[in-house]
Amino acid sequence: MDTKSLNRLELNKVLAACAEYACLDGTKRLFAGLGPSADLDEVRERLARTGECIKLLFTHGAGAIEYFPDVSDLVVRASKHSVLSCAELRQVNALLRSARLAYTSVSAVVDEDIVKIKSDVARVYYDKNLEDDIAEKIISDDEVADSASDALFSIRSRIKSLNERIRSKLSEYVSGDTARYLQDGIVTMRGDRYVIPVKAEYRSRVKGLVHDRSQSGATFFIEPEYVLELNNELVALQIDEKEEVERILKVLSARVGDMSSKLLADMDELARLESFYAAAQYCYAHKCVRPQVNKRGYINIIRGRHPLIEPEKVVPVSLELGADYNFLLISGANTGGKTVTLKMCGLFCLMAACGLYLPASDGTAVCIFDDIFCDVGDSQSIEESLSTFSSHITTVIDMCRRASAGSLVLIDELGGGTNPDEGQALAKAVVEHLLKVGCRGIVTTHFTPLKEFAYTMDGIENASMEFDASTLKPLYSIKIGLPGASNALAICRRLGMDESILNSALSHLSEGGKAFENIVRRAEESRVEADKKLQEANELQARLKERLSEVNRRIDELNRQREKLTANARAESRRIVNERTAEAEELLDEMEALFKKEELNQADLIKARTLKNRLKNSVYGDEEDERPVTDYKPAVAGELKSGDAVYFDKLQSAGTVLSVNSSKGEAEILCGSIRTRCKITELSKLPDRQSRPREREIKVKKSGAFAASGPLLEINLLGMTVPEAIYEVDNFIDRAVLDNLEEIKVIHGVGTGKLREAIARHLRGHKNVKSFRLGKYGEGETGVTIITLK
């Protein structure tokens, strides 16, 4: 593509911003040389990888490339059998670690959408064994670990032991009688050999090898002869240590050299991978969306934001191109955003062609053009002695020569910088030529004849940047279909130009020009006002929809609660019926088994009576009354009045009529705390409270000792005949035996004494009675009998 156009659209700044998210030097170089692709399939591959990286980074927390320095020279040296230093091996190890982490972090992700990046990391080579060996054996940039080999461990152990022996020997010399010969009571080293500092006048008293002398000549550094051999042995061990370290480094370097080609390929692959990760981070930070891409010349930018404008200042712009028209002619006030919109359109196409998402809303679509030509700003060239117009028209000539159906042409102020009549004529001719070529493009202008020209030509559409006539400030939004007034004089007035100058300028305008500008201005003001009204209507509609949605949600919730309560009630009814039925069947089975006996004894009779009462309780339950059945009658509009009791079927609740609107057939009712309006046909009238019959209370009386649910300690026989009393006493005793009672009371009264005597005779032969007596003072005396059970 045209390099000058790429620079004018500032693609390099966007790529530099992406490179800020990269840590590898290779990735930064890749972004510096990255160019847009004209191949649609390749662009889709790039966008797919960017999308997968966004998901890896911000959904799965995987991906990203760990830093490693550029080790290409080191790897090449290793392949030529050079021995790498500790620091150089650690740099290579950083590459091995980064490759391993890049592979394992992506491979561990379980996601069907991550396909292309997984295929990329599958090409990454790593050697965990070599990585571990280098990490374990090289502990710093200049030191090999003792455990790097058994030989090195042995040598260093011997060196350590020998150092201790030498120091011990010299310590004896320093602290003994010879201490007076020494300048200082310390042991030092010269040339990797232990020495002691001896005063110059006593150097003949200390036998040994002189290694050095102080600058003043007052001190000689002598190696005593009795440690000479030990020092020689120490030097020999140090040579062995050095040779062993070199051997270890040589082995590790050889292993690096053997895989040099794979490591070099890793560096390129990891840089390429990181470029997609960096692009993903840039797109995520700028809230970008994946664009739809095509080759048919269609562009539809929805709320696009220029990525190089600060987020708090940028105004989203929407535009469409390549469907009903191939060219847009944008007009309007100065500083209204025409140039920014033009550059944003071209930059978005270039970003997508580089595999970047776009800072816009979902549904944005751009075309992958073969070429993009852009002429923006003052390109005056002093070196080539070109004026502003000459430089501008040179670029336009090149565009006209090179443009094709697969090109995007962006021209700011076409025909400017020269005589207006000639400039607008030239602009018409250039636009007409580009339309014939079949390319897509955007042109900005202030020429009124060019705006009129756009109405007469097919394939080109007027557009305007909105301008607030009341505040005389641009709104930085584009409207398709109408040209925009330049408002130059209004802007000059806002900026403080003298009114007399403005009036003079106004008088110099042609009548046709003034008429066209006034028409355009009034149309623009009317459109802005209509847009405001439309926005208000849309906001009101949105609020109403939201409220309606809330009402429907509450109705649905009430219906769900009602269905739930109904279902629970039905389930509970079925459970109770099933439990009662099962219990009754169990009791009937017991009674049937009991009556199958050939002869029934006293215990069988007691058990039979007990089963009978239990069956009665099972059938009737614990309820003592029956609810009356209400007589509902359909409500009639002419008969319904305020205060009437009604039943509302939809709420399944009774309520009171508050007001009646017979003409509309509606009534307002109060059901509990709910006040609502409904159709009269949806109501049923209840009988008046005065005319309603008294609800009949039906009680189930459970006679005898079995009526109570808990143990009874006494029974009242007053008013009963002797046979009735004897029957009740037997039942009472049976129940007391079942309840494990020891003492019970029978109330029979004083009277004539016949009932008391009959009960006493019956108790004397009763098998469950241990003893009985009349009551004492305070217990009822002769009116009661106290029975003690066995």
GROMACS .gro file of N, CA and C in nm, residues 262-406:
model
  435
  262LYS      N    1   1.615  -2.512   1.634
  262LYS     CA    2   1.484  -2.512   1.698
  262LYS      C    3   1.468  -2.390   1.789
  263LEU      N    4   1.575  -2.352   1.857
  263LEU     CA    5   1.568  -2.236   1.945
  263LEU      C    6   1.551  -2.108   1.864
  264LEU      N    7   1.620  -2.098   1.752
  264LEU     CA    8   1.603  -1.980   1.667
  264LEU      C    9   1.460  -1.972   1.613
  265ALA      N   10   1.403  -2.088   1.577
  265ALA     CA   11   1.263  -2.090   1.531
  265ALA      C   12   1.169  -2.052   1.645
  266ASP      N   13   1.204  -2.095   1.768
  266ASP     CA   14   1.124  -2.058   1.885
  266ASP      C   15   1.119  -1.907   1.903
  267MET      N   16   1.232  -1.842   1.886
  267MET     CA   17   1.236  -1.697   1.904
  267MET      C   18   1.140  -1.628   1.808
  268ASP      N   19   1.140  -1.671   1.683
  268ASP     CA   20   1.050  -1.611   1.585
  268ASP      C   21   0.904  -1.642   1.617
  269GLU      N   22   0.876  -1.767   1.655
  269GLU     CA   23   0.739  -1.807   1.683
  269GLU      C   24   0.685  -1.738   1.807
  270LEU      N   25   0.768  -1.727   1.911
  270LEU     CA   26   0.724  -1.660   2.034
  270LEU      C   27   0.702  -1.511   2.010
  271ALA      N   28   0.787  -1.448   1.928
  271ALA     CA   29   0.766  -1.306   1.894
  271ALA      C   30   0.634  -1.289   1.819
  272ARG      N   31   0.605  -1.382   1.727
  272ARG     CA   32   0.480  -1.375   1.651
  272ARG      C   33   0.360  -1.396   1.745
  273LEU      N   34   0.371  -1.494   1.834
  273LEU     CA   35   0.263  -1.517   1.930
  273LEU      C   36   0.240  -1.395   2.018
  274GLU      N   37   0.349  -1.336   2.065
  274GLU     CA   38   0.334  -1.221   2.154
  274GLU      C   39   0.273  -1.102   2.082
  275SER      N   40   0.294  -1.092   1.950
  275SER     CA   41   0.232  -0.982   1.876
  275SER      C   42   0.079  -0.993   1.884
  276PHE      N   43   0.025  -1.115   1.880
  276PHE     CA   44  -0.120  -1.132   1.894
  276PHE      C   45  -0.166  -1.106   2.037
  277TYR      N   46  -0.084  -1.149   2.135
  277TYR     CA   47  -0.118  -1.118   2.274
  277TYR      C   48  -0.116  -0.968   2.299
  278ALA      N   49  -0.016  -0.898   2.244
  278ALA     CA   50  -0.008  -0.753   2.261
  278ALA      C   51  -0.127  -0.684   2.193
  279ALA      N   52  -0.162  -0.730   2.073
  279ALA     CA   53  -0.278  -0.675   2.004
  279ALA      C   54  -0.406  -0.699   2.085
  280ALA      N   55  -0.415  -0.817   2.147
  280ALA     CA   56  -0.533  -0.849   2.228
  280ALA      C   57  -0.542  -0.756   2.350
  281GLN      N   58  -0.428  -0.729   2.413
  281GLN     CA   59  -0.429  -0.639   2.529
  281GLN      C   60  -0.466  -0.497   2.488
  282TYR      N   61  -0.414  -0.452   2.373
  282TYR     CA   62  -0.448  -0.319   2.323
  282TYR      C   63  -0.598  -0.311   2.296
  283CYS      N   64  -0.653  -0.409   2.228
  283CYS     CA   65  -0.795  -0.409   2.193
  283CYS      C   66  -0.882  -0.415   2.318
  284TYR      N   67  -0.842  -0.494   2.417
  284TYR     CA   68  -0.919  -0.504   2.541
  284TYR      C   69  -0.917  -0.371   2.616
  285ALA      N   70  -0.799  -0.306   2.621
  285ALA     CA   71  -0.786  -0.179   2.692
  285ALA      C   72  -0.869  -0.069   2.627
  286HIS      N   73  -0.884  -0.073   2.493
  286HIS     CA   74  -0.958   0.030   2.422
  286HIS      C   75  -1.103  -0.011   2.394
  287LYS      N   76  -1.149  -0.119   2.456
  287LYS     CA   77  -1.288  -0.165   2.443
  287LYS      C   78  -1.327  -0.182   2.296
  288CYS      N   79  -1.246  -0.257   2.227
  288CYS     CA   80  -1.267  -0.279   2.084
  288CYS      C   81  -1.355  -0.401   2.058
  289VAL      N   82  -1.411  -0.406   1.939
  289VAL     CA   83  -1.496  -0.518   1.897
  289VAL      C   84  -1.439  -0.576   1.768
  290ARG      N   85  -1.471  -0.703   1.746
  290ARG     CA   86  -1.424  -0.767   1.623
  290ARG      C   87  -1.508  -0.720   1.505
  291PRO      N   88  -1.444  -0.664   1.401
  291PRO     CA   89  -1.522  -0.615   1.286
  291PRO      C   90  -1.555  -0.727   1.189
  292GLN      N   91  -1.663  -0.710   1.116
  292GLN     CA   92  -1.692  -0.797   1.002
  292GLN      C   93  -1.612  -0.743   0.883
  293VAL      N   94  -1.544  -0.831   0.813
  293VAL     CA   95  -1.458  -0.787   0.702
  293VAL      C   96  -1.510  -0.845   0.571
  294ASN      N   97  -1.489  -0.768   0.463
  294ASN     CA   98  -1.538  -0.810   0.332
  294ASN      C   99  -1.447  -0.751   0.224
  295LYS      N  100  -1.471  -0.794   0.101
  295LYS     CA  101  -1.396  -0.742  -0.014
  295LYS      C  102  -1.489  -0.673  -0.115
  296ARG      N  103  -1.611  -0.648  -0.077
  296ARG     CA  104  -1.707  -0.588  -0.171
  296ARG      C  105  -1.717  -0.436  -0.156
  297GLY      N  106  -1.627  -0.376  -0.077
  297GLY     CA  107  -1.623  -0.231  -0.065
  297GLY      C  108  -1.722  -0.173   0.033
  298TYR      N  109  -1.776  -0.255   0.123
  298TYR     CA  110  -1.879  -0.209   0.217
  298TYR      C  111  -1.816  -0.169   0.350
  299ILE      N  112  -1.852  -0.050   0.397
  299ILE     CA  113  -1.805   0.001   0.527
  299ILE      C  114  -1.926   0.045   0.606
  300ASN      N  115  -1.935  -0.001   0.730
  300ASN     CA  116  -2.043   0.042   0.821
  300ASN      C  117  -1.984   0.055   0.960
  301ILE      N  118  -1.946   0.177   0.996
  301ILE     CA  119  -1.885   0.203   1.126
  301ILE      C  120  -1.995   0.249   1.222
  302ILE      N  121  -2.011   0.177   1.332
  302ILE     CA  122  -2.115   0.206   1.431
  302ILE      C  123  -2.048   0.261   1.557
  303ARG      N  124  -2.072   0.389   1.583
  303ARG     CA  125  -2.018   0.458   1.701
  303ARG      C  126  -1.866   0.435   1.713
  304GLY      N  127  -1.798   0.465   1.604
  304GLY     CA  128  -1.653   0.450   1.601
  304GLY      C  129  -1.584   0.562   1.677
  305ARG      N  130  -1.474   0.529   1.745
  305ARG     CA  131  -1.397   0.626   1.823
  305ARG      C  132  -1.253   0.625   1.771
  306HIS      N  133  -1.202   0.739   1.732
  306HIS     CA  134  -1.065   0.744   1.681
  306HIS      C  135  -0.970   0.704   1.794
  307PRO      N  136  -0.887   0.601   1.773
  307PRO     CA  137  -0.807   0.547   1.884
  307PRO      C  138  -0.696   0.640   1.933
  308LEU      N  139  -0.663   0.744   1.856
  308LEU     CA  140  -0.554   0.834   1.896
  308LEU      C  141  -0.605   0.959   1.967
  309ILE      N  142  -0.736   0.970   1.985
  309ILE     CA  143  -0.795   1.080   2.062
  309ILE      C  144  -0.824   1.030   2.203
  310GLU      N  145  -0.798   1.114   2.302
  310GLU     CA  146  -0.818   1.074   2.441
  310GLU      C  147  -0.962   1.028   2.462
  311PRO      N  148  -0.980   0.917   2.535
  311PRO     CA  149  -1.115   0.860   2.551
  311PRO      C  150  -1.217   0.958   2.608
  312GLU      N  151  -1.176   1.045   2.699
  312GLU     CA  152  -1.272   1.137   2.760
  312GLU      C  153  -1.310   1.251   2.665
  313LYS      N  154  -1.236   1.268   2.555
  313LYS     CA  155  -1.265   1.376   2.460
  313LYS      C  156  -1.326   1.326   2.330
  314VAL      N  157  -1.306   1.201   2.297
  314VAL     CA  158  -1.352   1.150   2.168
  314VAL      C  159  -1.504   1.141   2.164
  315VAL      N  160  -1.562   1.174   2.046
  315VAL     CA  161  -1.706   1.164   2.025
  315VAL      C  162  -1.732   1.053   1.924
  316PRO      N  163  -1.812   0.951   1.956
  316PRO     CA  164  -1.838   0.842   1.862
  316PRO      C  165  -1.907   0.891   1.735
  317VAL      N  166  -1.866   0.836   1.622
  317VAL     CA  167  -1.920   0.874   1.491
  317VAL      C  168  -1.962   0.748   1.417
  318SER      N  169  -2.076   0.753   1.351
  318SER     CA  170  -2.125   0.640   1.271
  318SER      C  171  -2.135   0.684   1.126
  319LEU      N  172  -2.094   0.596   1.034
  319LEU     CA  173  -2.112   0.625   0.891
  319LEU      C  174  -2.119   0.495   0.813
  320GLU      N  175  -2.180   0.503   0.695
  320GLU     CA  176  -2.195   0.386   0.608
  320GLU      C  177  -2.152   0.424   0.467
  321LEU      N  178  -2.087   0.329   0.399
  321LEU     CA  179  -2.035   0.356   0.265
  321LEU      C  180  -2.027   0.225   0.188
  322GLY      N  181  -2.061   0.231   0.058
  322GLY     CA  182  -2.043   0.115  -0.027
  322GLY      C  183  -2.167   0.032  -0.049
  323ALA      N  184  -2.282   0.074   0.004
  323ALA     CA  185  -2.407   0.001  -0.020
  323ALA      C  186  -2.490   0.075  -0.125
  324ASP      N  187  -2.557   0.184  -0.084
  324ASP     CA  188  -2.638   0.262  -0.177
  324ASP      C  189  -2.555   0.367  -0.251
  325TYR      N  190  -2.441   0.398  -0.203
  325TYR     CA  191  -2.354   0.498  -0.264
  325TYR      C  192  -2.209   0.459  -0.236
  326ASN      N  193  -2.118   0.499  -0.325
  326ASN     CA  194  -1.977   0.465  -0.313
  326ASN      C  195  -1.893   0.579  -0.258
  327PHE      N  196  -1.944   0.702  -0.266
  327PHE     CA  197  -1.869   0.818  -0.218
  327PHE      C  198  -1.954   0.899  -0.121
  328LEU      N  199  -1.888   0.955  -0.022
  328LEU     CA  200  -1.951   1.050   0.070
  328LEU      C  201  -1.884   1.185   0.050
  329LEU      N  202  -1.967   1.289   0.037
  329LEU     CA  203  -1.917   1.426   0.030
  329LEU      C  204  -1.955   1.493   0.162
  330ILE      N  205  -1.855   1.510   0.250
  330ILE     CA  206  -1.882   1.562   0.384
  330ILE      C  207  -1.855   1.712   0.385
  331SER      N  208  -1.954   1.789   0.428
  331SER     CA  209  -1.940   1.933   0.442
  331SER      C  210  -1.984   1.972   0.583
  332GLY      N  211  -1.968   2.101   0.613
  332GLY     CA  212  -2.005   2.148   0.745
  332GLY      C  213  -1.904   2.248   0.796
  333ALA      N  214  -1.924   2.290   0.921
  333ALA     CA  215  -1.842   2.395   0.981
  333ALA      C  216  -1.698   2.349   0.999
  334ASN      N  217  -1.608   2.448   1.002
  334ASN     CA  218  -1.469   2.419   1.033
  334ASN      C  219  -1.458   2.367   1.176
  335THR      N  220  -1.357   2.286   1.201
  335THR     CA  221  -1.332   2.220   1.331
  335THR      C  222  -1.451   2.135   1.372
  336GLY      N  223  -1.533   2.091   1.276
  336GLY     CA  224  -1.651   2.011   1.309
  336GLY      C  225  -1.625   1.862   1.311
  337GLY      N  226  -1.506   1.819   1.274
  337GLY     CA  227  -1.474   1.677   1.279
  337GLY      C  228  -1.471   1.608   1.145
  338LYS      N  229  -1.474   1.685   1.034
  338LYS     CA  230  -1.475   1.623   0.900
  338LYS      C  231  -1.346   1.543   0.876
  339THR      N  232  -1.232   1.607   0.904
  339THR     CA  233  -1.104   1.541   0.878
  339THR      C  234  -1.084   1.420   0.969
  340VAL      N  235  -1.123   1.433   1.097
  340VAL     CA  236  -1.110   1.321   1.191
  340VAL      C  237  -1.194   1.202   1.144
  341THR      N  238  -1.316   1.229   1.096
  341THR     CA  239  -1.403   1.122   1.047
  341THR      C  240  -1.341   1.054   0.925
  342LEU      N  241  -1.288   1.136   0.834
  342LEU     CA  242  -1.225   1.082   0.713
  342LEU      C  243  -1.106   0.993   0.750
  343LYS      N  244  -1.021   1.041   0.840
  343LYS     CA  245  -0.902   0.963   0.879
  343LYS      C  246  -0.941   0.838   0.958
  344MET      N  247  -1.046   0.849   1.041
  344MET     CA  248  -1.090   0.733   1.118
  344MET      C  249  -1.136   0.621   1.027
  345CYS      N  250  -1.207   0.655   0.922
  345CYS     CA  251  -1.256   0.554   0.828
  345CYS      C  252  -1.140   0.477   0.766
  346GLY      N  253  -1.038   0.551   0.716
  346GLY     CA  254  -0.923   0.484   0.657
  346GLY      C  255  -0.842   0.406   0.759
  347LEU      N  256  -0.825   0.463   0.879
  347LEU     CA  257  -0.747   0.395   0.982
  347LEU      C  258  -0.814   0.266   1.027
  348PHE      N  259  -0.946   0.265   1.038
  348PHE     CA  260  -1.017   0.143   1.078
  348PHE      C  261  -0.994   0.031   0.977
  349CYS      N  262  -0.996   0.065   0.847
  349CYS     CA  263  -0.973  -0.038   0.744
  349CYS      C  264  -0.831  -0.094   0.756
  350LEU      N  265  -0.733  -0.006   0.787
  350LEU     CA  266  -0.595  -0.051   0.802
  350LEU      C  267  -0.577  -0.134   0.928
  351MET      N  268  -0.639  -0.094   1.039
  351MET     CA  269  -0.628  -0.170   1.164
  351MET      C  270  -0.683  -0.311   1.147
  352ALA      N  271  -0.799  -0.321   1.084
  352ALA     CA  272  -0.858  -0.454   1.062
  352ALA      C  273  -0.767  -0.539   0.973
  353ALA      N  274  -0.705  -0.475   0.873
  353ALA     CA  275  -0.614  -0.549   0.783
  353ALA      C  276  -0.488  -0.594   0.855
  354CYS      N  277  -0.459  -0.534   0.969
  354CYS     CA  278  -0.343  -0.577   1.051
  354CYS      C  279  -0.384  -0.677   1.158
  355GLY      N  280  -0.512  -0.714   1.165
  355GLY     CA  281  -0.558  -0.811   1.263
  355GLY      C  282  -0.601  -0.749   1.394
  356LEU      N  283  -0.627  -0.617   1.397
  356LEU     CA  284  -0.667  -0.549   1.520
  356LEU      C  285  -0.819  -0.533   1.523
  357TYR      N  286  -0.874  -0.545   1.645
  357TYR     CA  287  -1.014  -0.513   1.664
  357TYR      C  288  -1.029  -0.360   1.659
  358LEU      N  289  -1.154  -0.311   1.647
  358LEU     CA  290  -1.179  -0.168   1.628
  358LEU      C  291  -1.253  -0.109   1.747
  359PRO      N  292  -1.217   0.014   1.787
  359PRO     CA  293  -1.289   0.081   1.897
  359PRO      C  294  -1.423   0.133   1.848
  360ALA      N  295  -1.520   0.046   1.840
  360ALA     CA  296  -1.653   0.081   1.789
  360ALA      C  297  -1.754  -0.012   1.857
  361SER      N  298  -1.878  -0.010   1.808
  361SER     CA  299  -1.982  -0.096   1.864
  361SER      C  300  -2.000  -0.220   1.777
  362ASP      N  301  -2.067  -0.321   1.836
  362ASP     CA  302  -2.089  -0.447   1.764
  362ASP      C  303  -2.165  -0.421   1.634
  363GLY      N  304  -2.130  -0.498   1.532
  363GLY     CA  305  -2.193  -0.484   1.402
  363GLY      C  306  -2.112  -0.402   1.304
  364THR      N  307  -2.000  -0.344   1.352
  364THR     CA  308  -1.915  -0.265   1.264
  364THR      C  309  -1.853  -0.353   1.156
  365ALA      N  310  -1.854  -0.303   1.033
  365ALA     CA  311  -1.799  -0.378   0.919
  365ALA      C  312  -1.706  -0.287   0.840
  366VAL      N  313  -1.595  -0.343   0.791
  366VAL     CA  314  -1.502  -0.268   0.707
  366VAL      C  315  -1.460  -0.355   0.590
  367CYS      N  316  -1.410  -0.288   0.486
  367CYS     CA  317  -1.362  -0.359   0.367
  367CYS      C  318  -1.211  -0.370   0.370
  368ILE      N  319  -1.159  -0.480   0.322
  368ILE     CA  320  -1.014  -0.498   0.307
  368ILE      C  321  -0.978  -0.455   0.165
  369PHE      N  322  -0.927  -0.333   0.154
  369PHE     CA  323  -0.897  -0.275   0.023
  369PHE      C  324  -0.759  -0.318  -0.026
  370ASP      N  325  -0.744  -0.317  -0.159
  370ASP     CA  326  -0.612  -0.344  -0.218
  370ASP      C  327  -0.518  -0.226  -0.194
  371ASP      N  328  -0.572  -0.104  -0.201
  371ASP     CA  329  -0.494   0.017  -0.179
  371ASP      C  330  -0.580   0.119  -0.106
  372ILE      N  331  -0.515   0.200  -0.024
  372ILE     CA  332  -0.582   0.312   0.040
  372ILE      C  333  -0.497   0.436   0.013
  373PHE      N  334  -0.561   0.538  -0.047
  373PHE     CA  335  -0.492   0.663  -0.078
  373PHE      C  336  -0.551   0.773   0.008
  374CYS      N  337  -0.465   0.856   0.063
  374CYS     CA  338  -0.511   0.960   0.154
  374CYS      C  339  -0.435   1.089   0.127
  375ASP      N  340  -0.509   1.198   0.116
  375ASP     CA  341  -0.449   1.331   0.103
  375ASP      C  342  -0.511   1.419   0.210
  376VAL      N  343  -0.437   1.438   0.318
  376VAL     CA  344  -0.486   1.515   0.432
  376VAL      C  345  -0.379   1.614   0.473
  377GLY      N  346  -0.418   1.738   0.500
  377GLY     CA  347  -0.325   1.836   0.555
  377GLY      C  348  -0.241   1.902   0.450
  378ASP      N  349  -0.151   1.989   0.500
  378ASP     CA  350  -0.063   2.066   0.414
  378ASP      C  351   0.065   1.987   0.389
  379SER      N  352   0.084   1.940   0.266
  379SER     CA  353   0.203   1.860   0.232
  379SER      C  354   0.301   1.942   0.151
  380GLN      N  355   0.311   2.073   0.179
  380GLN     CA  356   0.401   2.160   0.102
  380GLN      C  357   0.545   2.111   0.116
  381SER      N  358   0.619   2.104   0.004
  381SER     CA  359   0.756   2.056   0.003
  381SER      C  360   0.851   2.168  -0.038
  382ILE      N  361   0.936   2.208   0.055
  382ILE     CA  362   1.032   2.314   0.026
  382ILE      C  363   1.142   2.260  -0.065
  383GLU      N  364   1.188   2.137  -0.038
  383GLU     CA  365   1.296   2.080  -0.116
  383GLU      C  366   1.258   2.070  -0.264
  384GLU      N  367   1.132   2.034  -0.291
  384GLU     CA  368   1.089   2.017  -0.428
  384GLU      C  369   1.021   2.143  -0.484
  385SER      N  370   1.026   2.254  -0.405
  385SER     CA  371   0.969   2.382  -0.449
  385SER      C  372   0.823   2.369  -0.489
  386LEU      N  373   0.747   2.292  -0.410
  386LEU     CA  374   0.605   2.272  -0.438
  386LEU      C  375   0.522   2.355  -0.343
  387SER      N  376   0.425   2.428  -0.396
  387SER     CA  377   0.332   2.502  -0.311
  387SER      C  378   0.232   2.405  -0.249
  388THR      N  379   0.147   2.461  -0.162
  388THR     CA  380   0.042   2.377  -0.101
  388THR      C  381  -0.047   2.315  -0.208
  389PHE      N  382  -0.091   2.396  -0.302
  389PHE     CA  383  -0.179   2.343  -0.406
  389PHE      C  384  -0.105   2.241  -0.494
  390SER      N  385   0.021   2.274  -0.528
  390SER     CA  386   0.097   2.183  -0.614
  390SER      C  387   0.117   2.048  -0.547
  391SER      N  388   0.152   2.052  -0.420
  391SER     CA  389   0.171   1.926  -0.347
  391SER      C  390   0.041   1.849  -0.339
  392HIS      N  391  -0.067   1.922  -0.311
  392HIS     CA  392  -0.199   1.860  -0.300
  392HIS      C  393  -0.240   1.797  -0.433
  393ILE      N  394  -0.225   1.871  -0.540
  393ILE     CA  395  -0.274   1.821  -0.668
  393ILE      C  396  -0.185   1.710  -0.722
  394THR      N  397  -0.054   1.710  -0.683
  394THR     CA  398   0.035   1.601  -0.723
  394THR      C  399  -0.014   1.469  -0.664
  395THR      N  400  -0.056   1.475  -0.538
  395THR     CA  401  -0.110   1.355  -0.472
  395THR      C  402  -0.239   1.310  -0.539
  396VAL      N  403  -0.325   1.406  -0.572
  396VAL     CA  404  -0.453   1.373  -0.636
  396VAL      C  405  -0.430   1.309  -0.774
  397ILE      N  406  -0.331   1.362  -0.848
  397ILE     CA  407  -0.299   1.305  -0.980
  397ILE      C  408  -0.254   1.160  -0.965
  398ASP      N  409  -0.170   1.132  -0.862
  398ASP     CA  410  -0.124   0.996  -0.838
  398ASP      C  411  -0.240   0.904  -0.802
  399MET      N  412  -0.334   0.955  -0.723
  399MET     CA  413  -0.453   0.876  -0.687
  399MET      C  414  -0.534   0.840  -0.812
  400CYS      N  415  -0.560   0.941  -0.894
  400CYS     CA  416  -0.641   0.917  -1.014
  400CYS      C  417  -0.574   0.816  -1.107
  401ARG      N  418  -0.442   0.816  -1.109
  401ARG     CA  419  -0.370   0.725  -1.196
  401ARG      C  420  -0.372   0.582  -1.141
  402ARG      N  421  -0.363   0.565  -1.009
  402ARG     CA  422  -0.346   0.433  -0.950
  402ARG      C  423  -0.474   0.372  -0.894
  403ALA      N  424  -0.576   0.452  -0.874
  403ALA     CA  425  -0.698   0.401  -0.809
  403ALA      C  426  -0.767   0.298  -0.897
  404SER      N  427  -0.828   0.199  -0.830
  404SER     CA  428  -0.903   0.093  -0.899
  404SER      C  429  -1.029   0.064  -0.820
  405ALA      N  430  -1.105  -0.036  -0.867
  405ALA     CA  431  -1.230  -0.072  -0.798
  405ALA      C  432  -1.204  -0.124  -0.658
  406GLY      N  433  -1.082  -0.169  -0.630
  406GLY     CA  434  -1.049  -0.220  -0.497
  406GLY      C  435  -0.977  -0.119  -0.411
   0.00000   0.00000   0.00000
